[in-house]
CSV table of C-alpha atoms in Angstrom, one decimal:
chain,number,residue,atom,x,y,z
A,1305,MET,CA,181.6,76.3,30.5
A,1306,THR,CA,177.9,76.0,30.2
A,1307,ALA,CA,177.5,72.1,30.1
A,1308,ALA,CA,174.5,71.1,27.5
A,1309,GLY,CA,174.1,67.8,29.6
A,1310,ALA,CA,176.1,65.3,30.7
A,1311,LEU,CA,177.3,61.8,31.2
A,1312,THR,CA,178.9,59.3,34.2
A,1313,VAL,CA,181.0,56.6,33.7
A,1314,LEU,CA,179.5,54.3,36.0
A,1315,ARG,CA,182.5,51.6,34.2
A,1316,PRO,CA,185.1,52.6,32.2
A,1317,GLY,CA,186.4,48.9,31.3
A,1318,PRO,CA,190.2,48.6,30.7
A,1319,LEU,CA,190.6,51.5,29.3
A,1320,ALA,CA,188.2,54.1,28.6
A,1321,SER,CA,189.5,57.8,27.0
A,1322,VAL,CA,188.5,61.0,25.7
A,1323,GLN,CA,189.4,61.3,21.9
A,1324,ASP,CA,189.1,63.6,18.8
A,1325,LEU,CA,191.3,63.6,15.6
A,1326,GLY,CA,193.8,64.3,17.1
A,1327,ARG,CA,196.8,67.4,17.7
A,1328,HIS,CA,198.4,67.6,14.5
A,1329,GLY,CA,201.2,70.1,13.7
A,1330,HIS,CA,203.4,69.7,16.8
A,1331,ARG,CA,205.6,66.6,16.0
A,1332,GLN,CA,208.6,69.4,16.2
A,1333,GLN,CA,207.8,69.7,19.9
A,1334,GLY,CA,207.8,66.0,20.6
A,1335,ILE,CA,203.9,66.2,20.7
A,1336,CYS,CA,202.2,62.8,19.3
A,1337,PRO,CA,199.1,62.9,17.4
A,1338,GLY,CA,197.1,60.9,19.6
A,1339,GLY,CA,193.8,61.2,18.7
A,1340,ALA,CA,191.3,58.3,18.2
A,1341,LEU,CA,193.5,55.3,16.8
A,1342,ASP,CA,189.9,54.8,14.3
A,1343,ALA,CA,189.7,57.9,12.8
A,1344,LEU,CA,187.3,56.6,10.3
A,1345,GLY,CA,185.5,55.0,13.0
A,1346,LEU,CA,185.3,58.6,15.1
A,1347,VAL,CA,184.5,60.3,11.7
A,1348,LEU,CA,181.4,58.0,11.0
A,1349,ALA,CA,179.8,57.8,14.2
A,1350,ASN,CA,180.0,61.3,15.0
A,1351,ARG,CA,178.0,61.4,11.8
A,1352,LEU,CA,175.5,59.2,13.0
A,1353,VAL,CA,174.2,61.7,15.7
A,1354,GLY,CA,175.0,65.1,13.3
A,1355,ASN,CA,178.5,66.2,14.3
A,1356,ALA,CA,181.6,68.1,13.1
A,1357,ASP,CA,183.8,65.4,11.9
A,1358,GLY,CA,186.6,66.1,14.7
A,1359,ALA,CA,183.7,66.3,17.5
A,1360,ALA,CA,185.6,64.4,20.8
A,1361,GLY,CA,184.1,61.1,21.4
A,1362,LEU,CA,184.8,58.1,24.1
A,1363,GLU,CA,187.5,55.5,22.7
A,1364,LEU,CA,186.8,52.3,24.6
A,1365,THR,CA,188.8,49.3,25.0
A,1366,LEU,CA,187.7,45.8,25.5
A,1367,GLY,CA,184.4,46.2,26.3
A,1368,GLY,CA,183.4,45.5,29.9
A,1369,CYS,CA,181.9,49.6,30.3
A,1370,GLU,CA,179.1,51.2,31.4
A,1371,ILE,CA,177.4,55.0,31.5
A,1372,ARG,CA,174.4,56.6,32.1
A,1373,PHE,CA,173.0,59.7,30.3
A,1374,GLU,CA,172.3,62.5,32.3
A,1375,THR,CA,170.1,63.8,29.9
A,1376,SER,CA,168.2,63.5,26.1
A,1377,THR,CA,171.0,62.6,23.8
A,1378,ARG,CA,171.4,60.2,20.9
A,1379,ILE,CA,174.7,58.1,20.2
A,1380,ALA,CA,176.2,56.1,17.9
A,1381,LEU,CA,178.6,53.1,18.5
A,1382,VAL,CA,181.2,52.6,15.6
A,1383,GLY,CA,183.8,49.8,16.1
A,1384,ASP,CA,183.5,46.0,17.4
A,1385,ASP,CA,180.6,44.7,18.7
A,1386,PHE,CA,180.6,44.1,22.4
A,1387,GLY,CA,177.7,43.4,22.7
A,1388,ALA,CA,175.9,46.6,23.7
A,1389,ARG,CA,172.7,47.3,25.0
A,1390,LEU,CA,171.1,50.6,26.0
A,1391,ASP,CA,168.6,49.4,28.8
A,1392,GLY,CA,168.5,46.1,27.4
A,1393,ALA,CA,168.0,46.4,24.1
A,1394,PRO,CA,170.8,46.1,21.5
A,1395,LEU,CA,172.9,48.9,20.4
A,1396,TRP,CA,174.6,47.6,17.2
A,1397,PRO,CA,177.9,49.0,15.5
A,1398,GLY,CA,176.6,51.3,13.1
A,1399,TRP,CA,173.7,52.9,14.2
A,1400,SER,CA,172.3,56.0,15.0
A,1401,MET,CA,170.1,55.9,18.2
A,1402,PRO,CA,167.7,58.2,20.4
A,1403,VAL,CA,168.8,57.7,24.7
A,1404,ALA,CA,166.6,59.2,27.2
A,1405,ALA,CA,167.9,60.8,30.6
A,1406,GLY,CA,169.2,58.2,32.8
A,1407,GLN,CA,169.5,55.4,30.4
A,1408,VAL,CA,172.3,53.2,30.5
A,1409,LEU,CA,175.1,51.6,27.8
A,1410,ARG,CA,176.7,48.6,28.3
A,1411,LEU,CA,179.2,46.8,26.8
A,1412,GLY,CA,180.1,43.7,27.2
A,1413,ALA,CA,182.9,42.1,29.9
A,1414,ALA,CA,186.3,42.2,28.8
A,1415,ASN,CA,187.5,38.4,29.5
A,1416,GLU,CA,184.1,37.5,27.5
A,1417,TRP,CA,185.4,38.8,24.1
A,1418,ILE,CA,189.2,38.7,24.5
A,1419,GLY,CA,190.8,37.4,21.1
A,1420,LYS,CA,187.2,36.9,19.6
A,1421,THR,CA,185.3,40.1,17.9
A,1422,GLY,CA,187.9,43.1,18.3
A,1423,LEU,CA,189.9,45.7,20.8
A,1424,ARG,CA,187.9,49.0,20.4
A,1425,SER,CA,185.0,50.7,20.4
A,1426,TRP,CA,184.2,53.9,19.6
A,1427,LEU,CA,181.2,55.9,21.2
A,1428,ALA,CA,180.0,59.7,20.0
A,1429,VAL,CA,177.5,61.4,21.4
A,1430,ALA,CA,175.5,64.4,20.1
A,1431,GLY,CA,177.4,67.5,20.9
A,1432,GLY,CA,180.7,65.9,21.4
A,1433,ILE,CA,182.1,65.4,24.6
A,1434,ASP,CA,182.7,69.3,26.2
A,1435,VAL,CA,186.1,69.0,27.6
A,1436,PRO,CA,188.2,72.1,27.3
A,1437,PRO,CA,190.8,71.7,24.3
A,1438,VAL,CA,194.3,72.0,25.1
A,1439,ILE,CA,196.6,72.8,22.1
A,1440,GLY,CA,194.5,72.8,19.8
A,1441,SER,CA,192.6,68.9,21.1
A,1442,ARG,CA,190.5,67.8,23.1
A,1443,SER,CA,192.0,64.2,22.6
A,1444,THR,CA,193.8,62.7,25.9
A,1445,ASP,CA,197.8,62.3,25.7
A,1446,LEU,CA,198.4,59.6,28.1
A,1447,LYS,CA,201.8,59.0,28.4
A,1448,ALA,CA,202.1,63.0,28.7
A,1449,GLY,CA,198.7,63.1,30.8
A,1450,PHE,CA,196.9,66.5,29.4
A,1451,GLY,CA,193.7,66.7,27.3
A,1452,GLY,CA,190.8,65.0,27.8
A,1453,HIS,CA,189.4,64.9,31.0
A,1454,GLU,CA,192.0,65.7,33.6
A,1455,GLY,CA,194.8,64.3,31.4
A,1456,ARG,CA,194.2,60.4,31.8
A,1457,ALA,CA,192.1,57.3,31.3
A,1458,LEU,CA,188.4,57.9,32.8
A,1459,LYS,CA,187.0,56.3,35.9
A,1460,LYS,CA,184.0,54.9,37.7
A,1461,GLY,CA,181.9,58.2,38.5
A,1462,ASP,CA,183.7,60.6,35.9
A,1463,ARG,CA,181.1,63.2,35.0
A,1464,LEU,CA,181.9,64.7,31.5
A,1465,PRO,CA,179.6,67.5,30.3
A,1466,LEU,CA,178.6,67.3,27.0
A,1467,GLY,CA,178.3,70.6,23.9
A,1468,LEU,CA,175.2,72.0,22.1
A,1469,PRO,CA,173.7,69.3,19.5
A,1470,GLY,CA,173.8,70.0,16.1
A,1471,LEU,CA,170.0,68.4,16.1
A,1472,ASP,CA,167.1,69.6,16.4
A,1473,ALA,CA,164.2,68.0,18.5
A,1474,ALA,CA,162.7,66.1,15.7
A,1475,ARG,CA,165.8,64.8,14.7
A,1476,MET,CA,167.1,63.6,17.8
A,1477,ALA,CA,164.2,62.0,18.7
A,1478,ARG,CA,164.0,60.2,15.1
A,1479,ARG,CA,163.7,56.2,15.3
A,1480,ALA,CA,167.1,54.6,15.3
A,1481,PHE,CA,169.0,53.5,12.4
A,1482,GLY,CA,172.4,52.6,10.4
A,1483,VAL,CA,175.1,52.7,7.8
A,1484,ARG,CA,176.6,50.1,5.9
A,1485,ALA,CA,179.9,49.4,7.9
A,1486,PRO,CA,183.7,49.9,5.8
A,1487,ASP,CA,184.9,47.1,4.4
A,1488,TRP,CA,187.3,44.2,6.6
A,1489,ASP,CA,189.7,42.6,4.5
A,1490,GLN,CA,190.2,39.7,6.2
A,1491,HIS,CA,191.8,36.1,5.2
A,1492,GLU,CA,189.1,33.0,5.8
A,1493,ASP,CA,191.1,31.7,8.8
A,1494,GLY,CA,190.1,35.2,10.2
A,1495,THR,CA,193.7,36.8,9.5
A,1496,VAL,CA,193.3,40.9,9.4
A,1497,VAL,CA,195.0,41.7,5.7
A,1498,LEU,CA,196.7,44.9,6.3
A,1499,ARG,CA,198.3,46.9,2.9
A,1500,VAL,CA,202.4,48.2,3.8
A,1501,MET,CA,204.5,49.8,2.1
A,1502,PRO,CA,208.7,49.4,2.1
A,1503,GLY,CA,210.1,51.6,4.6
A,1504,PRO,CA,213.6,53.9,4.3
A,1505,GLU,CA,215.2,50.5,5.4
A,1506,PHE,CA,213.3,47.9,3.8
A,1507,ASP,CA,217.2,47.2,1.5
A,1508,GLN,CA,218.8,47.2,4.6
A,1509,PHE,CA,217.2,43.4,6.2
A,1510,THR,CA,218.1,40.3,4.6
A,1511,VAL,CA,216.3,38.9,1.5
A,1512,ALA,CA,215.1,36.0,3.4
A,1513,SER,CA,213.5,38.3,6.1
A,1514,ARG,CA,212.1,40.4,3.4
A,1515,GLU,CA,210.3,37.2,2.4
A,1516,LEU,CA,209.3,36.5,5.5
A,1517,LEU,CA,207.1,40.2,5.8
A,1518,TRP,CA,205.1,39.0,3.3
A,1519,ARG,CA,204.8,35.5,3.6
A,1520,GLU,CA,204.6,34.8,7.3
A,1521,ALA,CA,201.0,35.3,9.8
A,1522,TRP,CA,202.3,38.0,12.7
A,1523,ARG,CA,200.7,37.5,16.2
A,1524,ILE,CA,199.6,40.9,18.2
A,1525,THR,CA,200.8,39.8,21.1
A,1526,PRO,CA,198.8,41.4,24.5
A,1527,GLN,CA,201.6,43.9,25.5
A,1528,SER,CA,200.2,46.2,22.6
A,1529,ASN,CA,198.8,49.4,23.6
A,1530,ARG,CA,198.1,52.7,21.9
A,1531,MET,CA,201.5,53.6,21.7
A,1532,GLY,CA,202.2,50.5,19.4
A,1533,ASN,CA,201.1,46.5,18.6
A,1534,ARG,CA,204.1,44.1,19.5
A,1535,LEU,CA,204.3,41.5,17.0
A,1536,GLU,CA,205.3,37.7,17.2
A,1537,GLY,CA,206.8,35.7,14.3
A,1538,PRO,CA,210.1,34.8,12.6
A,1539,GLU,CA,213.3,36.9,13.1
A,1540,LEU,CA,214.4,39.7,11.3
A,1541,LYS,CA,217.7,39.4,10.5
A,1542,ARG,CA,219.6,43.3,8.5
A,1543,LYS,CA,222.2,42.3,7.4
A,1544,ARG,CA,224.8,44.0,9.1
A,1545,SER,CA,224.1,45.4,12.7
A,1546,THR,CA,225.0,49.2,12.5
A,1547,ASP,CA,223.4,52.0,14.6
A,1548,MET,CA,221.6,54.3,13.5
A,1549,LEU,CA,220.7,58.1,14.2
A,1550,SER,CA,217.3,58.5,15.3
A,1551,SER,CA,214.4,59.1,12.7
A,1552,ALA,CA,211.1,60.3,12.3
A,1553,VAL,CA,208.3,58.0,12.6
A,1554,ILE,CA,204.2,58.3,12.7
A,1555,PRO,CA,201.3,56.6,13.0
A,1556,GLY,CA,202.0,53.4,11.2
A,1557,THR,CA,205.6,52.9,10.9
A,1558,ILE,CA,206.7,49.1,11.8
A,1559,GLN,CA,210.3,49.5,13.4
A,1560,VAL,CA,212.2,46.2,14.1
A,1561,PRO,CA,214.0,46.2,17.2
A,1562,PRO,CA,217.6,44.3,18.1
A,1563,SER,CA,214.7,41.4,18.8
A,1564,GLY,CA,213.9,41.2,15.1
A,1565,GLN,CA,210.1,40.9,16.3
A,1566,PRO,CA,208.5,44.2,14.8
A,1567,ILE,CA,206.5,46.8,16.2
A,1568,ILE,CA,203.7,48.8,14.7
A,1569,LEU,CA,203.4,52.3,15.9
A,1570,MET,CA,200.1,53.8,16.8
A,1571,GLY,CA,199.1,56.9,17.3
A,1572,ASP,CA,200.3,57.4,21.0
A,1573,ALA,CA,203.5,56.6,19.9
A,1574,GLN,CA,207.1,58.5,20.2
A,1575,THR,CA,207.7,61.4,17.1
A,1576,THR,CA,211.6,60.2,16.7
A,1577,GLY,CA,213.3,56.4,16.9
A,1578,GLY,CA,216.2,54.6,16.0
A,1579,TYR,CA,215.2,51.8,15.4
A,1580,PRO,CA,215.3,50.6,11.5
A,1581,ARG,CA,211.6,51.2,9.6
A,1582,ILE,CA,211.4,48.3,7.5
A,1583,GLY,CA,207.6,49.6,6.7
A,1584,VAL,CA,204.7,51.6,6.9
A,1585,VAL,CA,201.0,50.6,7.1
A,1586,ILE,CA,199.0,52.7,4.8
A,1587,ARG,CA,196.7,55.2,6.2
A,1588,ALA,CA,193.7,53.9,5.2
A,1589,ASP,CA,194.3,51.0,6.8
A,1590,LEU,CA,195.0,52.4,10.2
A,1591,TRP,CA,191.6,52.1,11.5
A,1592,LYS,CA,191.6,48.2,10.9
A,1593,LEU,CA,195.1,47.6,13.1
A,1594,ALA,CA,193.2,49.9,15.9
A,1595,ARG,CA,190.6,46.9,16.1
A,1596,ALA,CA,192.6,43.9,15.3
A,1597,PRO,CA,192.1,42.1,18.5
A,1598,LEU,CA,194.8,41.0,20.9
A,1599,ASN,CA,196.0,37.5,20.1
A,1600,GLY,CA,194.7,38.0,16.7
A,1601,ARG,CA,197.0,37.7,13.4
A,1602,LEU,CA,197.6,40.0,10.8
A,1603,ARG,CA,199.0,39.7,7.2
A,1604,LEU,CA,201.2,42.4,5.6
A,1605,VAL,CA,200.6,43.0,1.9
A,1606,GLU,CA,202.9,45.0,0.2
A,1607,VAL,CA,201.8,47.8,-2.3
A,1608,ASP,CA,202.9,51.4,-3.5
A,1609,ALA,CA,202.0,54.9,-3.2
A,1610,ALA,CA,200.2,54.6,-6.3
A,1611,ALA,CA,197.8,52.0,-4.2
A,1612,ALA,CA,198.0,53.6,-1.2
A,1613,LEU,CA,196.4,56.9,-2.7
A,1614,GLU,CA,193.8,54.6,-4.1
A,1615,ALA,CA,192.6,53.3,-1.1
A,1616,TRP,CA,192.8,56.1,0.7
A,1617,GLY,CA,190.7,57.7,-2.5
A,1618,ALA,CA,188.0,54.5,-1.7
A,1619,GLN,CA,187.9,55.3,1.9
A,1620,GLN,CA,186.6,59.0,1.3
A,1621,GLN,CA,184.5,57.8,-1.2
A,1622,TYR,CA,183.0,55.7,1.3
A,1623,LEU,CA,182.6,58.3,3.9
A,1624,ALA,CA,181.3,60.7,1.1
A,1625,HIS,CA,178.8,57.9,0.3
A,1626,VAL,CA,177.1,57.9,3.9
A,1627,SER,CA,176.6,61.6,4.0
A,1628,GLN,CA,174.9,61.3,0.8
A,1629,GLY,CA,172.5,59.0,1.9
A,1630,LEU,CA,172.5,60.6,5.3
A,1631,SER,CA,171.1,63.4,3.8
A,1632,ALA,CA,168.9,62.0,1.1
A,1633,ALA,CA,167.5,60.7,4.4
A,1634,GLY,CA,166.7,63.7,6.3
A,1635,TRP,CA,169.8,63.6,8.3
A,1636,MET,CA,171.4,67.1,9.6
A,1637,LEU,CA,175.1,67.4,9.0
A,1638,PRO,CA,177.5,70.3,9.8
A,1639,ALA,CA,178.3,72.4,6.6
A,1640,HIS,CA,181.9,72.6,7.3
A,1641,ASN,CA,181.8,69.0,7.3
A,1642,GLY,CA,184.6,67.9,5.0
A,1643,THR,CA,186.4,64.5,4.1
A,1644,GLN,CA,189.0,63.2,6.8
A,1645,GLY,CA,191.7,64.1,3.6
A,1646,GLU,CA,190.8,67.7,4.1
A,1647,ARG,CA,192.0,67.7,7.5
A,1648,HIS,CA,195.4,69.7,7.4
A,1649,HIS,CA,198.4,67.1,8.8
A,1650,ALA,CA,201.0,69.5,9.4
A,1651,ASP,CA,203.4,67.2,11.1
């Protein structure tokens, strides 16, 4: 494999990994989809640097990282604002910026940001991170230890190859520009709003618990990770405590263990589970969950299938408007790029 360039991790922060749009269609083998927890963010970042939607980028958690670019390229950072700077110049989320060989991207220290602005950012580089694909994806499966860079989180000194960029020299050097970020639905107190459909075992919970699910604000505990967000709030109780057979779960599934404290499953979660599924966060809102800060608060709002489909359509319309604007401004987008909804999901 001949790389078109490279980047070097000078400091990875608490957790950085190579991620693309995931490893779909292998649930029957117990392989989770994984991939960028904010697929919308990665797609947007890739389009800003002329990549295909599914090109691999870096998922950065809680900032605190430094990355040196060993070749001239172009980058875009989407997600939470950790005070990112490229050799001292601000790099705003949702902006595309040219980079000269030797420049260093720095994101603010993690302990300065916990519980303030968010949790994760996604970095796209022109040409994508060119690690070898495993089972059709370059994503890192952290718990299984394969994919990405040596199947693990990034460490100081890691050197990652870059693919051939789809941009010509003039576009690579074009001055920085940005696009409008997607709507971030919050209450006035900063509580993140997630739309949720009732799950298969919703009716197994008491009436009082079902009402609490929608009425109360839930705190995201620090025990959360790429497998799931553990919530803290009032205890949710079932009408009868009975054993369950393991059933299929997907990212966004809200399980309730015996403690009564919900867990919202994320991209690296198991493919089956034995806890009752009280609800599922709609696909169009998973990006908000990926960015919601530790110790932040969530409000769950009940919706039906029609509303979930409408929300997904609105998200795809947003991406279509972004692409139309970029094309009108003379930006190059790969011809095979489609919407997120056109990706094949066989799970």
